[in-house]
Amino acid sequence: MKKVCILGMGYIGLPTACMLANSGYEVIGVDVDNDIINKLNNGKPHIEEPDLEDIFLKAIDAGKLKISGNIEKSDIYIITVPTPLNKNNKADLSYVISASEMIKDYVNVGNLVILESTSPPGTTRNLVGNIISKRTGLVAGKDFYLAFCPERVLPGKIIFELVNNKRVVGGINEKSSELAKEVYSSFVKADIYTTTLETSEFVKLAENTYRDVNIALANEFSEICNEYNINVWEMIKFANMHPRVNILNPGPGVGGHCIAIDPWFILENINKKDTLIEKCRKINNSRPFIISERMFDIIKDIKNPKVTIFGITYKENVGDIRESPALVIINELNKKGTDVFVYDPIAINYKGKIYDIDEALAGSDLLLLFVGHDKFKEINLNKVASLMRNKNIFDTRNFFDKKLLKDFGFNYFGI
Ligand code: SAJ
């Protein structure tokens, strides 16, 4: 039985470790965070994700998955650590470097090393590969095998998509690609395609950049439609009836740890200036400021206004608030000394206060809907209307039924 060591027990590492452990591998999941290790060793995943707890407990109970702070000698090493963006819009590869440093003393002839963390093209070869080769004297592709295997899973559907999404894996040579493919074939039901290291690194970035550019176009359409007095949502709905058109939705900005970050990685080491990709990033980054200006316009004549924000996560129905555009708006409101009351029944790790719905709405002058969690569908609009001082609703997601809101006496504002 082959042994796999996975570094980084986060959103990707932990589910992947469980999958491999339940598919016949002996897996050791390593993390540098003692809180995460303790939680996992107490039988509780630290991530909320459908079905994760079940597959985690199955792997632990079968004795196939072990969680630890230390590396163990293995046949396969998989790096799934974060690659955040630094202040200069460059990839912070410090976690990839330290993970490579951690395994470099263990990698032996015939082993396979896989990088799964989203990274700028060239990272697997020039960073991971070089750190190991320099230390061990082993040549990548000859003495040990090296591959990049990006994931494509959607938060909220991670377990389902890990099994059912097609994958593209890139090796430093054909043998590396084939060995990496074999690892993922143990639990992936969809096709797995092989290519070069740098192509697979770029494919991952291109996917998220495509989405970012598409959303930027939708956001630009929304600005232009405002000038023409056209409802952008209706316009997009009709345009998407064309068999080859699929415009995404405008909104209050693009958040999360993927789409708002990955396009910058493409631009990191290139000479080309003035790219479409950068312009689109800027359009999407400007959204919370545009929404905030409109919001101040709605409440400009109200003395000491109280604003209620519904939903502060980076998107609907997830608890993650990383890079959420809502945090930008809250900051803008705080800067202007406006009272902000947040209501979000599923957000986790928010440093500010989250109120219950009645407290958040009592005497409010504006309800700003930032993300449309399914839970908000159960809200009693009659009660909302009775609690608010001024019945203004600014719906940035086209979530509410505009006509219904008007029937309840609300002033409706959309994008
Ligand atoms: N958003 C819009 N309009 C839309 C769609 C999304 O404004 O029409 C906003 C969302 O509100 C959110 C952000 O964009 O703030 C990103 O949301 P998302 O659902 O598009 O993407 P993520 O970040 O949750 O997951 C993406 C996925 N990539 C693609 O769909 C190409 C996922 O498959 C990737 O695995 C993930 O990034 C990742 O880890 O890279």
Coordinates of C-alpha atoms in Angstrom, one line a residue, residues 34-396:
N34 CA -1.9 23.1 16.3
D35 CA -5.6 24.2 16.6
I36 CA -6.4 22.5 13.3
I37 CA -4.5 19.4 14.3
N38 CA -6.2 19.2 17.7
K39 CA -9.7 19.7 16.3
L40 CA -9.1 17.0 13.6
N41 CA -7.7 14.7 16.2
N42 CA -10.8 15.2 18.3
G43 CA -12.8 13.9 15.3
K44 CA -14.2 17.2 14.0
P45 CA -13.3 18.8 10.7
H46 CA -12.6 22.5 11.1
I47 CA -14.3 23.3 7.8
E48 CA -18.0 23.3 7.1
E49 CA -18.6 21.4 3.9
P50 CA -21.4 19.0 3.0
D51 CA -20.4 15.3 3.5
L52 CA -16.9 16.2 4.7
E53 CA -17.4 15.0 8.3
D54 CA -18.7 11.6 7.0
I55 CA -15.8 10.8 4.8
F56 CA -13.3 12.2 7.4
L57 CA -14.7 9.9 10.1
K58 CA -14.7 6.9 7.7
A59 CA -11.0 7.4 6.9
I60 CA -10.1 7.9 10.6
D61 CA -12.1 5.0 11.8
A62 CA -10.5 2.7 9.2
G63 CA -7.1 3.8 10.4
K64 CA -6.2 5.0 6.9
L65 CA -5.8 8.7 7.8
K66 CA -3.6 10.2 10.5
I67 CA -3.3 13.9 11.3
S68 CA 0.0 15.2 12.5
G69 CA 2.3 18.2 12.8
N70 CA 5.2 16.2 11.4
I71 CA 6.1 14.8 8.0
E72 CA 6.6 11.1 7.6
K73 CA 8.5 9.3 5.0
S74 CA 6.1 8.6 2.1
D75 CA 5.9 7.6 -1.5
I76 CA 3.9 10.6 -2.6
Y77 CA 4.0 14.2 -1.2
I78 CA 1.1 16.5 -2.0
I79 CA 1.4 20.3 -1.2
T80 CA -2.0 22.0 -0.7
V81 CA -1.1 25.1 1.2
P82 CA -2.5 28.7 0.6
T83 CA -1.0 31.0 -1.9
P84 CA -2.5 34.4 -0.9
L85 CA -1.9 37.7 -2.7
N86 CA 0.5 40.2 -1.1
K87 CA 0.1 44.0 -1.1
N88 CA 1.8 44.4 -4.5
N89 CA -0.7 42.0 -6.2
K90 CA 2.0 39.3 -6.3
A91 CA 1.7 35.7 -5.1
D92 CA 2.9 35.1 -1.6
L93 CA 4.6 31.8 -2.1
S94 CA 6.0 31.6 1.4
Y95 CA 3.8 28.6 2.4
V96 CA 4.8 26.7 -0.8
I97 CA 8.4 27.4 0.0
S98 CA 8.1 26.3 3.6
A99 CA 6.2 23.1 2.6
S100 CA 8.9 22.3 0.1
E101 CA 11.6 22.9 2.7
M102 CA 9.7 20.6 5.1
I103 CA 9.7 17.7 2.6
K104 CA 13.1 18.2 1.0
D105 CA 14.8 15.9 3.6
Y106 CA 12.4 13.1 3.0
V107 CA 12.0 12.9 -0.8
N108 CA 13.8 9.8 -2.1
V109 CA 14.4 8.1 -5.5
G110 CA 11.2 7.1 -7.1
N111 CA 8.9 9.4 -5.0
L112 CA 6.3 11.7 -6.6
V113 CA 5.9 15.3 -5.5
I114 CA 2.7 17.1 -6.4
L115 CA 1.9 20.8 -6.0
E116 CA -1.8 21.5 -5.9
S117 CA -1.8 25.1 -4.6
T118 CA -2.8 27.6 -7.3
S119 CA 0.5 29.3 -8.3
P120 CA 2.0 31.5 -11.0
P121 CA 3.3 29.5 -14.0
G122 CA 6.8 28.1 -13.4
T123 CA 6.3 27.6 -9.6
T124 CA 6.3 23.8 -9.6
R125 CA 9.5 23.6 -11.7
N126 CA 11.5 26.5 -10.4
L127 CA 10.5 26.6 -6.8
V128 CA 9.3 23.2 -5.5
G129 CA 11.5 21.2 -7.9
N130 CA 14.6 23.3 -7.3
I131 CA 14.3 23.3 -3.5
I132 CA 14.2 19.5 -3.5
S133 CA 16.9 19.0 -6.2
K134 CA 19.2 21.4 -4.4
R135 CA 19.0 19.6 -1.1
T136 CA 18.9 16.0 -2.3
G137 CA 20.9 16.1 -5.6
L138 CA 18.0 14.2 -7.2
V139 CA 16.9 15.3 -10.6
A140 CA 13.2 16.0 -11.2
G141 CA 11.7 13.8 -13.8
K142 CA 14.6 11.3 -13.6
D143 CA 15.2 10.4 -9.9
F144 CA 11.9 11.7 -8.5
Y145 CA 8.7 12.8 -10.2
L146 CA 7.1 16.2 -10.1
A147 CA 3.6 17.4 -11.1
F148 CA 1.1 20.2 -10.8
C149 CA -2.5 19.0 -10.2
P150 CA -4.9 21.9 -9.7
E151 CA -8.4 21.4 -8.3
R152 CA -11.6 23.0 -9.6
V153 CA -14.0 22.5 -6.8
L154 CA -16.7 25.0 -5.8
P155 CA -16.9 25.8 -2.1
G156 CA -20.2 24.3 -0.9
K157 CA -19.9 21.4 -3.3
I158 CA -16.3 20.4 -2.7
I159 CA -16.8 16.6 -2.1
F160 CA -19.2 16.1 -5.0
E161 CA -16.9 18.1 -7.4
L162 CA -13.7 16.4 -6.2
V163 CA -15.1 13.1 -7.5
N164 CA -17.0 14.3 -10.5
N165 CA -15.0 17.2 -12.1
K166 CA -12.6 16.5 -15.0
R167 CA -9.0 17.3 -14.1
V168 CA -5.9 18.4 -15.9
V169 CA -2.6 17.3 -14.5
G170 CA 0.8 18.5 -15.7
G171 CA 4.1 16.7 -15.2
I172 CA 7.7 17.7 -15.7
N173 CA 7.8 14.6 -18.0
E174 CA 5.4 12.0 -19.2
K175 CA 6.1 9.6 -16.4
S176 CA 5.4 12.3 -13.8
S177 CA 2.0 13.1 -15.4
E178 CA 1.1 9.4 -15.6
L179 CA 2.0 8.8 -11.9
A180 CA 0.0 11.9 -10.8
K181 CA -3.0 10.8 -12.9
E182 CA -2.9 7.3 -11.3
V183 CA -3.1 9.0 -7.8
Y184 CA -6.2 11.0 -8.6
S185 CA -7.8 8.2 -10.6
S186 CA -8.3 6.4 -7.3
F187 CA -11.2 8.6 -6.5
V188 CA -12.0 10.9 -9.5
K189 CA -14.8 9.4 -11.7
A190 CA -14.4 11.9 -14.5
D191 CA -11.6 12.0 -17.1
I192 CA -8.1 13.1 -16.2
Y193 CA -6.0 14.8 -18.9
T194 CA -2.3 15.1 -18.9
T195 CA -0.1 18.0 -20.1
T196 CA 3.0 20.0 -19.3
L197 CA 3.7 21.5 -15.9
E198 CA 3.3 25.1 -17.0
T199 CA 0.2 24.4 -19.1
S200 CA -1.6 22.9 -16.1
E201 CA -0.6 25.9 -14.0
F202 CA -1.9 28.3 -16.5
V203 CA -5.1 26.3 -17.1
K204 CA -6.1 26.8 -13.5
L205 CA -5.5 30.5 -13.6
A206 CA -7.2 30.9 -17.0
E207 CA -10.4 29.3 -15.6
N208 CA -10.8 31.7 -12.8
T209 CA -9.7 34.7 -15.0
Y210 CA -12.3 33.8 -17.5
R211 CA -14.9 34.1 -14.8
D212 CA -13.5 37.4 -13.5
V213 CA -13.5 38.9 -16.9
N214 CA -17.0 37.8 -17.6
I215 CA -18.2 39.2 -14.3
A216 CA -16.4 42.5 -15.0
L217 CA -18.3 42.7 -18.3
A218 CA -21.6 42.1 -16.5
N219 CA -20.6 44.8 -14.0
E220 CA -19.8 47.2 -16.9
F221 CA -23.1 46.4 -18.6
S222 CA -24.9 47.3 -15.3
E223 CA -23.3 50.7 -15.3
I224 CA -24.1 51.3 -18.9
C225 CA -27.6 50.0 -18.6
N226 CA -28.2 52.5 -15.8
E227 CA -27.4 55.3 -18.2
Y228 CA -29.9 53.9 -20.7
N229 CA -32.4 53.2 -18.0
I230 CA -32.5 49.5 -18.9
N231 CA -32.9 46.7 -16.3
V232 CA -29.5 44.9 -16.6
W233 CA -30.9 41.7 -15.1
E234 CA -33.6 41.4 -17.7
M235 CA -31.2 42.4 -20.5
I236 CA -28.7 39.6 -19.5
K237 CA -31.5 37.1 -19.1
F238 CA -32.6 37.7 -22.7
A239 CA -29.0 37.9 -24.1
N240 CA -28.3 34.5 -22.5
M241 CA -31.1 33.0 -24.5
H242 CA -28.6 33.0 -27.4
P243 CA -27.2 29.5 -27.7
R244 CA -23.6 30.7 -27.5
V245 CA -23.8 33.5 -24.9
N246 CA -23.4 33.1 -21.2
I247 CA -23.0 36.5 -19.4
L248 CA -22.5 36.1 -15.6
N249 CA -24.2 38.3 -13.0
P250 CA -23.3 41.9 -12.0
G251 CA -23.0 42.4 -8.3
P252 CA -21.3 44.3 -5.4
G253 CA -17.9 42.9 -6.2
V254 CA -15.9 39.7 -6.6
G255 CA -14.6 38.1 -3.4
G256 CA -13.2 34.8 -2.2
H257 CA -9.7 33.4 -2.3
C258 CA -9.7 32.4 -6.0
I259 CA -11.3 34.6 -8.6
A260 CA -10.2 37.9 -7.0
I261 CA -6.6 36.6 -6.8
D262 CA -5.8 34.2 -9.6
P263 CA -5.8 36.7 -12.4
W264 CA -3.0 38.6 -10.8
F265 CA -0.8 35.4 -10.9
I266 CA -1.1 35.3 -14.7
L267 CA 0.3 38.9 -14.8
E268 CA 3.1 38.3 -12.3
N269 CA 6.1 37.5 -14.5
I270 CA 5.1 38.9 -17.9
N271 CA 6.3 41.9 -19.9
K272 CA 3.0 42.8 -21.5
K273 CA 1.5 45.9 -20.1
D274 CA -2.1 47.3 -20.1
T275 CA -3.9 44.0 -20.1
L276 CA -7.6 43.3 -20.3
I277 CA -7.1 41.0 -17.3
E278 CA -5.9 43.9 -15.1
K279 CA -8.6 46.3 -16.3
C280 CA -11.2 43.7 -15.3
R281 CA -9.7 43.2 -11.9
K282 CA -9.9 46.9 -11.4
I283 CA -13.6 47.1 -12.5
N284 CA -14.5 44.3 -10.1
N285 CA -12.5 45.9 -7.3
S286 CA -14.3 49.2 -7.8
R287 CA -17.7 47.7 -7.3
P288 CA -18.0 47.9 -3.5
F289 CA -17.1 51.6 -3.8
I290 CA -19.7 52.3 -6.5
I291 CA -22.3 50.5 -4.4
S292 CA -21.2 52.4 -1.3
E293 CA -21.6 55.8 -3.2
R294 CA -25.1 54.9 -4.3
M295 CA -26.0 53.8 -0.8
F296 CA -24.9 57.1 0.7
D297 CA -26.9 58.9 -2.0
I298 CA -30.1 57.0 -0.8
I299 CA -29.6 57.9 2.8
K300 CA -28.1 61.4 2.3
D301 CA -31.1 63.3 3.7
I302 CA -31.5 61.1 6.8
K303 CA -30.1 62.4 10.1
N304 CA -27.9 59.8 11.9
P305 CA -28.8 57.0 9.5
K306 CA -28.7 53.3 10.5
V307 CA -27.8 50.8 7.8
T308 CA -28.5 47.1 8.0
I309 CA -26.4 44.7 5.9
F310 CA -27.8 41.3 5.0
G311 CA -25.1 38.8 4.2
I312 CA -21.3 39.6 4.6
T313 CA -19.8 36.4 3.1
Y314 CA -18.0 36.5 -0.2
K315 CA -20.9 34.7 -1.9
E316 CA -24.3 33.2 -1.0
N317 CA -24.7 30.1 1.1
V318 CA -21.1 29.8 2.3
G319 CA -19.7 31.0 5.7
D320 CA -16.4 32.2 4.3
I321 CA -15.8 36.0 4.5
R322 CA -12.3 36.1 3.0
E323 CA -11.9 38.9 0.5
S324 CA -15.6 39.7 0.8
P325 CA -16.6 43.0 -0.8
A326 CA -19.0 43.5 2.1
L327 CA -16.0 44.1 4.4
V328 CA -15.0 47.0 2.1
I329 CA -18.5 48.6 2.3
I330 CA -18.5 48.2 6.1
N331 CA -15.2 49.9 6.3
E332 CA -16.6 52.8 4.1
L333 CA -19.6 53.1 6.4
N334 CA -17.4 53.1 9.5
K335 CA -15.1 55.7 8.0
K336 CA -18.1 58.0 7.7
G337 CA -19.4 57.2 11.2
T338 CA -22.6 55.6 9.9
D339 CA -24.2 53.0 12.2
V340 CA -23.9 49.5 10.6
F341 CA -25.7 46.5 11.8
V342 CA -24.8 43.2 10.3
Y343 CA -27.2 40.2 10.0
D344 CA -25.7 37.0 8.6
P345 CA -26.8 33.7 10.1
I346 CA -24.0 31.7 8.4
A347 CA -20.9 33.9 8.3
I348 CA -17.9 32.6 10.3
N349 CA -14.8 34.3 11.7
Y350 CA -16.2 37.8 11.4
K351 CA -14.4 40.1 13.9
G352 CA -17.2 42.6 14.2
K353 CA -20.6 42.0 15.8
I354 CA -23.3 40.0 14.1
Y355 CA -26.8 40.9 15.3
D356 CA -30.0 38.9 15.3
I357 CA -32.4 40.0 12.7
D358 CA -34.7 42.1 14.9
E359 CA -31.8 44.0 16.4
A360 CA -30.3 44.5 13.0
L361 CA -33.5 46.0 11.6
A362 CA -35.0 47.9 14.5
G363 CA -35.1 51.6 13.4
S364 CA -33.0 50.9 10.3
D365 CA -33.1 53.4 7.4
L366 CA -31.7 51.1 4.7
L367 CA -31.4 47.3 4.2
L368 CA -28.5 46.6 2.0
L369 CA -28.6 43.1 0.7
F370 CA -25.1 42.0 -0.1
V371 CA -25.4 38.3 -0.7
G372 CA -28.6 36.3 -1.1
H373 CA -28.4 33.3 1.3
D374 CA -31.2 30.9 0.8
K375 CA -32.1 31.5 4.5
F376 CA -33.1 35.0 3.6
K377 CA -36.0 33.6 1.5
E378 CA -37.8 32.7 4.7
I379 CA -37.8 36.3 5.9
N380 CA -41.2 37.9 6.8
L381 CA -41.3 41.1 4.8
N382 CA -44.2 42.4 6.8
K383 CA -42.1 42.2 9.9
V384 CA -39.1 43.8 8.2
A385 CA -41.3 46.7 7.1
S386 CA -42.7 47.1 10.6
L387 CA -39.2 47.2 12.2
M388 CA -37.5 49.7 9.9
R389 CA -37.7 53.5 10.3
N390 CA -37.3 54.2 6.6
K391 CA -38.3 51.4 4.3
N392 CA -35.4 51.5 1.8
I393 CA -34.0 48.2 0.4
F394 CA -30.9 48.2 -1.8
D395 CA -30.7 44.8 -3.4
T396 CA -27.3 44.3 -5.1

